[in-house]
Amino acid sequence: MPSDPTIRQSAPSDSEAILDLYGQTFPDEDLRPLVKELLALGPDYISLAASRDGAIIGHIGLTLCSIDQATDRVGLLAPLAVAPSYQKDGVGSALVDAIFEQAKFHDCRSVLVLGDPAYYSRFGFAQEHSIQPPYPLPEEWRSAWQSVGLINTDHPPAGKMTVPGSWRDRSLWAPEA
């Protein structure tokens, strides 16, 4: 059984390896421009890298966001990539667990994701109905808008999520026509 990966905050010197990782993991979807913008976002973006033997084999990000007309802070989990040769080794799970800890540290009430329900449900994510994404989602994507409550889950936040500029590209929230 492979050893657990080392999970740490990514450093600016990791950027090239992280961008290469997204190219390997998603060859049909170029996430590199978004990832590059997010890595430059500063303190509102938490970037964690997973490594084994000094090589970056996984990455996850969490954008700190707010809810319109509320003081609640929430996190937008994305993106998540694991090198193809390390998938199904627990690297993705280790990264998600670590980002949840970071979200709690930054007082995020919930973490949201627009992703595969079959994958993210294993971490407690369920379809989100109270927090709206920055743009309306097509009906076929509604089940992919999910959240998991972390803090004060008796009164979950509600409203429209406010995101930084990197996330204001409508094409990130709907399929290309």
PDB file of C-alpha atoms in Angstrom:
ATOM      1  CA  MET A   1       0.000   0.000   0.000  1.00  0.00           C
ATOM      2  CA  PRO A   2       1.403   3.411  -0.930  1.00  0.00           C
ATOM      3  CA  SER A   3       2.423   5.820   1.802  1.00  0.00           C
ATOM      4  CA  ASP A   4       0.182   8.746   2.671  1.00  0.00           C
ATOM      5  CA  PRO A   5       1.020  11.843   0.679  1.00  0.00           C
ATOM      6  CA  THR A   6       2.514  14.890   2.326  1.00  0.00           C
ATOM      7  CA  ILE A   7      -0.091  17.677   2.261  1.00  0.00           C
ATOM      8  CA  ARG A   8       1.095  21.272   2.576  1.00  0.00           C
ATOM      9  CA  GLN A   9       0.324  24.819   1.539  1.00  0.00           C
ATOM     10  CA  SER A  10       1.544  25.275  -1.992  1.00  0.00           C
ATOM     11  CA  ALA A  11       4.328  27.760  -2.626  1.00  0.00           C
ATOM     12  CA  PRO A  12       4.777  30.122  -5.587  1.00  0.00           C
ATOM     13  CA  SER A  13       7.590  27.840  -6.781  1.00  0.00           C
ATOM     14  CA  ASP A  14       4.997  25.020  -7.133  1.00  0.00           C
ATOM     15  CA  SER A  15       2.912  26.887  -9.719  1.00  0.00           C
ATOM     16  CA  GLU A  16       4.437  25.278 -12.813  1.00  0.00           C
ATOM     17  CA  ALA A  17       4.098  21.748 -11.394  1.00  0.00           C
ATOM     18  CA  ILE A  18       0.496  22.454 -10.336  1.00  0.00           C
ATOM     19  CA  LEU A  19      -0.408  23.780 -13.779  1.00  0.00           C
ATOM     20  CA  ASP A  20       1.220  20.724 -15.403  1.00  0.00           C
ATOM     21  CA  LEU A  21      -0.785  18.485 -13.069  1.00  0.00           C
ATOM     22  CA  TYR A  22      -4.075  19.990 -14.305  1.00  0.00           C
ATOM     23  CA  GLY A  23      -2.993  19.450 -17.904  1.00  0.00           C
ATOM     24  CA  GLN A  24      -2.343  15.754 -17.173  1.00  0.00           C
ATOM     25  CA  THR A  25      -5.484  15.223 -15.117  1.00  0.00           C
ATOM     26  CA  PHE A  26      -7.911  17.063 -17.404  1.00  0.00           C
ATOM     27  CA  PRO A  27      -6.491  16.765 -20.938  1.00  0.00           C
ATOM     28  CA  ASP A  28      -9.883  17.593 -22.508  1.00  0.00           C
ATOM     29  CA  GLU A  29     -10.636  20.601 -20.282  1.00  0.00           C
ATOM     30  CA  ASP A  30      -8.105  23.389 -19.927  1.00  0.00           C
ATOM     31  CA  LEU A  31      -8.358  24.467 -16.303  1.00  0.00           C
ATOM     32  CA  ARG A  32      -4.874  25.970 -16.281  1.00  0.00           C
ATOM     33  CA  PRO A  33      -5.939  29.605 -16.949  1.00  0.00           C
ATOM     34  CA  LEU A  34      -8.403  29.455 -14.028  1.00  0.00           C
ATOM     35  CA  VAL A  35      -5.864  27.756 -11.743  1.00  0.00           C
ATOM     36  CA  LYS A  36      -3.219  30.338 -12.653  1.00  0.00           C
ATOM     37  CA  GLU A  37      -5.635  33.173 -11.749  1.00  0.00           C
ATOM     38  CA  LEU A  38      -6.629  31.471  -8.494  1.00  0.00           C
ATOM     39  CA  LEU A  39      -3.014  30.888  -7.450  1.00  0.00           C
ATOM     40  CA  ALA A  40      -2.461  34.647  -7.842  1.00  0.00           C
ATOM     41  CA  LEU A  41      -5.589  35.532  -5.829  1.00  0.00           C
ATOM     42  CA  GLY A  42      -3.751  35.904  -2.541  1.00  0.00           C
ATOM     43  CA  PRO A  43      -5.235  35.291   0.912  1.00  0.00           C
ATOM     44  CA  ASP A  44      -8.744  34.546  -0.407  1.00  0.00           C
ATOM     45  CA  TYR A  45      -7.501  31.341  -2.047  1.00  0.00           C
ATOM     46  CA  ILE A  46      -6.187  28.394  -0.075  1.00  0.00           C
ATOM     47  CA  SER A  47      -3.982  26.153  -2.186  1.00  0.00           C
ATOM     48  CA  LEU A  48      -2.825  22.757  -0.910  1.00  0.00           C
ATOM     49  CA  ALA A  49      -0.421  20.422  -2.682  1.00  0.00           C
ATOM     50  CA  ALA A  50       0.016  16.687  -2.134  1.00  0.00           C
ATOM     51  CA  SER A  51       3.432  15.213  -2.784  1.00  0.00           C
ATOM     52  CA  ARG A  52       5.285  11.925  -2.627  1.00  0.00           C
ATOM     53  CA  ASP A  53       9.056  11.731  -2.907  1.00  0.00           C
ATOM     54  CA  GLY A  54       9.145  15.474  -3.556  1.00  0.00           C
ATOM     55  CA  ALA A  55       6.874  15.366  -6.619  1.00  0.00           C
ATOM     56  CA  ILE A  56       3.493  17.109  -6.622  1.00  0.00           C
ATOM     57  CA  ILE A  57       0.860  14.459  -7.275  1.00  0.00           C
ATOM     58  CA  GLY A  58      -2.267  16.339  -6.231  1.00  0.00           C
ATOM     59  CA  HIS A  59      -3.706  19.796  -5.676  1.00  0.00           C
ATOM     60  CA  ILE A  60      -6.855  21.285  -4.210  1.00  0.00           C
ATOM     61  CA  GLY A  61      -8.061  24.836  -3.833  1.00  0.00           C
ATOM     62  CA  LEU A  62     -10.623  26.629  -1.729  1.00  0.00           C
ATOM     63  CA  THR A  63     -11.807  30.135  -2.567  1.00  0.00           C
ATOM     64  CA  LEU A  64     -13.109  32.071   0.433  1.00  0.00           C
ATOM     65  CA  CYS A  65     -16.458  33.604  -0.503  1.00  0.00           C
ATOM     66  CA  SER A  66     -19.379  35.333   1.144  1.00  0.00           C
ATOM     67  CA  ILE A  67     -23.148  35.326   0.905  1.00  0.00           C
ATOM     68  CA  ASP A  68     -24.949  38.486  -0.285  1.00  0.00           C
ATOM     69  CA  GLN A  69     -26.582  40.424   2.545  1.00  0.00           C
ATOM     70  CA  ALA A  70     -24.978  38.173   5.196  1.00  0.00           C
ATOM     71  CA  THR A  71     -21.831  37.942   7.267  1.00  0.00           C
ATOM     72  CA  ASP A  72     -21.415  34.224   6.616  1.00  0.00           C
ATOM     73  CA  ARG A  73     -18.211  33.026   5.028  1.00  0.00           C
ATOM     74  CA  VAL A  74     -18.301  29.951   2.814  1.00  0.00           C
ATOM     75  CA  GLY A  75     -15.690  28.167   0.744  1.00  0.00           C
ATOM     76  CA  LEU A  76     -15.859  27.170  -2.909  1.00  0.00           C
ATOM     77  CA  LEU A  77     -13.896  23.955  -3.357  1.00  0.00           C
ATOM     78  CA  ALA A  78     -12.236  23.845  -6.745  1.00  0.00           C
ATOM     79  CA  PRO A  79     -10.393  22.714  -8.487  1.00  0.00           C
ATOM     80  CA  LEU A  80      -9.136  19.288  -7.364  1.00  0.00           C
ATOM     81  CA  ALA A  81      -6.648  17.266  -9.379  1.00  0.00           C
ATOM     82  CA  VAL A  82      -4.730  14.056  -8.747  1.00  0.00           C
ATOM     83  CA  ALA A  83      -2.115  12.763 -11.174  1.00  0.00           C
ATOM     84  CA  PRO A  84      -3.636   9.885 -13.153  1.00  0.00           C
ATOM     85  CA  SER A  85      -1.096   7.340 -11.851  1.00  0.00           C
ATOM     86  CA  TYR A  86      -2.068   8.186  -8.235  1.00  0.00           C
ATOM     87  CA  GLN A  87      -5.844   8.172  -8.597  1.00  0.00           C
ATOM     88  CA  LYS A  88      -7.666   5.684  -6.350  1.00  0.00           C
ATOM     89  CA  ASP A  89      -4.720   5.826  -3.884  1.00  0.00           C
ATOM     90  CA  GLY A  90      -6.515   8.079  -1.373  1.00  0.00           C
ATOM     91  CA  VAL A  91      -4.736  11.257  -2.485  1.00  0.00           C
ATOM     92  CA  GLY A  92      -7.982  13.046  -3.380  1.00  0.00           C
ATOM     93  CA  SER A  93      -9.562  12.027  -0.060  1.00  0.00           C
ATOM     94  CA  ALA A  94      -6.546  13.280   1.870  1.00  0.00           C
ATOM     95  CA  LEU A  95      -6.727  16.610   0.033  1.00  0.00           C
ATOM     96  CA  VAL A  96     -10.466  17.034   0.673  1.00  0.00           C
ATOM     97  CA  ASP A  97     -10.008  16.217   4.388  1.00  0.00           C
ATOM     98  CA  ALA A  98      -7.175  18.759   4.611  1.00  0.00           C
ATOM     99  CA  ILE A  99      -9.189  21.481   2.849  1.00  0.00           C
ATOM    100  CA  PHE A 100     -12.085  20.919   5.273  1.00  0.00           C
ATOM    101  CA  GLU A 101      -9.677  21.631   8.140  1.00  0.00           C
ATOM    102  CA  GLN A 102      -8.510  24.807   6.395  1.00  0.00           C
ATOM    103  CA  ALA A 103     -12.131  25.857   5.798  1.00  0.00           C
ATOM    104  CA  LYS A 104     -12.925  25.440   9.505  1.00  0.00           C
ATOM    105  CA  PHE A 105      -9.788  27.397  10.438  1.00  0.00           C
ATOM    106  CA  HIS A 106     -11.024  30.255   8.189  1.00  0.00           C
ATOM    107  CA  ASP A 107     -14.518  30.125   9.775  1.00  0.00           C
ATOM    108  CA  CYS A 108     -16.306  28.846   6.679  1.00  0.00           C
ATOM    109  CA  ARG A 109     -19.800  27.733   7.640  1.00  0.00           C
ATOM    110  CA  SER A 110     -20.082  25.546   4.536  1.00  0.00           C
ATOM    111  CA  VAL A 111     -17.997  24.301   1.654  1.00  0.00           C
ATOM    112  CA  LEU A 112     -19.646  24.252  -1.764  1.00  0.00           C
ATOM    113  CA  VAL A 113     -18.653  22.518  -4.965  1.00  0.00           C
ATOM    114  CA  LEU A 114     -19.936  22.219  -8.498  1.00  0.00           C
ATOM    115  CA  GLY A 115     -18.854  18.660  -9.155  1.00  0.00           C
ATOM    116  CA  ASP A 116     -19.712  15.012  -9.631  1.00  0.00           C
ATOM    117  CA  PRO A 117     -22.277  13.984  -6.976  1.00  0.00           C
ATOM    118  CA  ALA A 118     -21.090  10.358  -7.089  1.00  0.00           C
ATOM    119  CA  TYR A 119     -17.581  11.471  -6.072  1.00  0.00           C
ATOM    120  CA  TYR A 120     -18.310  14.295  -3.641  1.00  0.00           C
ATOM    121  CA  SER A 121     -21.148  12.558  -1.767  1.00  0.00           C
ATOM    122  CA  ARG A 122     -18.532  10.304  -0.124  1.00  0.00           C
ATOM    123  CA  PHE A 123     -17.329  13.406   1.771  1.00  0.00           C
ATOM    124  CA  GLY A 124     -20.800  14.356   2.985  1.00  0.00           C
ATOM    125  CA  PHE A 125     -21.725  16.733   0.170  1.00  0.00           C
ATOM    126  CA  ALA A 126     -25.413  16.888  -0.741  1.00  0.00           C
ATOM    127  CA  GLN A 127     -27.336  18.977  -3.257  1.00  0.00           C
ATOM    128  CA  GLU A 128     -27.467  22.629  -2.163  1.00  0.00           C
ATOM    129  CA  HIS A 129     -30.791  24.477  -2.238  1.00  0.00           C
ATOM    130  CA  SER A 130     -30.285  27.535   0.008  1.00  0.00           C
ATOM    131  CA  ILE A 131     -27.126  29.069  -1.420  1.00  0.00           C
ATOM    132  CA  GLN A 132     -27.318  30.141  -5.036  1.00  0.00           C
ATOM    133  CA  PRO A 133     -24.230  30.103  -7.242  1.00  0.00           C
ATOM    134  CA  PRO A 134     -23.179  33.388  -8.878  1.00  0.00           C
ATOM    135  CA  TYR A 135     -25.025  32.463 -12.079  1.00  0.00           C
ATOM    136  CA  PRO A 136     -28.093  30.294 -12.651  1.00  0.00           C
ATOM    137  CA  LEU A 137     -27.153  26.711 -13.389  1.00  0.00           C
ATOM    138  CA  PRO A 138     -28.654  24.713 -16.230  1.00  0.00           C
ATOM    139  CA  GLU A 139     -31.153  22.153 -14.957  1.00  0.00           C
ATOM    140  CA  GLU A 140     -28.854  19.241 -15.790  1.00  0.00           C
ATOM    141  CA  TRP A 141     -26.178  20.691 -13.484  1.00  0.00           C
ATOM    142  CA  ARG A 142     -28.436  21.376 -10.450  1.00  0.00           C
ATOM    143  CA  SER A 143     -27.538  18.103  -8.698  1.00  0.00           C
ATOM    144  CA  ALA A 144     -23.852  18.958  -9.093  1.00  0.00           C
ATOM    145  CA  TRP A 145     -24.242  22.119  -6.937  1.00  0.00           C
ATOM    146  CA  GLN A 146     -23.516  20.653  -3.516  1.00  0.00           C
ATOM    147  CA  SER A 147     -22.463  21.644  -0.037  1.00  0.00           C
ATOM    148  CA  VAL A 148     -21.359  20.258   3.279  1.00  0.00           C
ATOM    149  CA  GLY A 149     -21.949  22.165   6.514  1.00  0.00           C
ATOM    150  CA  LEU A 150     -18.983  22.633   8.824  1.00  0.00           C
ATOM    151  CA  ILE A 151     -19.864  25.224  11.485  1.00  0.00           C
ATOM    152  CA  ASN A 152     -23.244  25.962  13.121  1.00  0.00           C
ATOM    153  CA  THR A 153     -25.114  23.587  10.847  1.00  0.00           C
ATOM    154  CA  ASP A 154     -28.405  24.150  12.714  1.00  0.00           C
ATOM    155  CA  HIS A 155     -28.837  27.431  10.836  1.00  0.00           C
ATOM    156  CA  PRO A 156     -27.168  27.037   7.439  1.00  0.00           C
ATOM    157  CA  PRO A 157     -26.409  30.151   5.408  1.00  0.00           C
ATOM    158  CA  ALA A 158     -28.756  31.171   2.603  1.00  0.00           C
ATOM    159  CA  GLY A 159     -28.553  33.639  -0.277  1.00  0.00           C
ATOM    160  CA  LYS A 160     -26.469  34.235  -3.367  1.00  0.00           C
ATOM    161  CA  MET A 161     -22.773  33.434  -3.161  1.00  0.00           C
ATOM    162  CA  THR A 162     -20.384  36.292  -3.902  1.00  0.00           C
ATOM    163  CA  VAL A 163     -17.210  35.164  -5.664  1.00  0.00           C
ATOM    164  CA  PRO A 164     -13.980  36.924  -6.647  1.00  0.00           C
ATOM    165  CA  GLY A 165     -13.334  37.880 -10.271  1.00  0.00           C
ATOM    166  CA  SER A 166     -11.676  34.583 -11.200  1.00  0.00           C
ATOM    167  CA  TRP A 167     -15.038  32.854 -10.711  1.00  0.00           C
ATOM    168  CA  ARG A 168     -17.146  35.448 -12.597  1.00  0.00           C
ATOM    169  CA  ASP A 169     -16.675  33.811 -15.989  1.00  0.00           C
ATOM    170  CA  ARG A 170     -20.150  32.507 -16.914  1.00  0.00           C
ATOM    171  CA  SER A 171     -18.643  29.603 -18.866  1.00  0.00           C
ATOM    172  CA  LEU A 172     -17.515  28.068 -15.546  1.00  0.00           C
ATOM    173  CA  TRP A 173     -21.165  27.797 -14.506  1.00  0.00           C
ATOM    174  CA  ALA A 174     -22.776  26.409 -17.665  1.00  0.00           C
ATOM    175  CA  PRO A 175     -21.861  24.111 -20.542  1.00  0.00           C
ATOM    176  CA  GLU A 176     -20.530  25.773 -23.658  1.00  0.00           C
ATOM    177  CA  ALA A 177     -23.198  26.280 -26.290  1.00  0.00           C
TER     178      ALA A 177
END
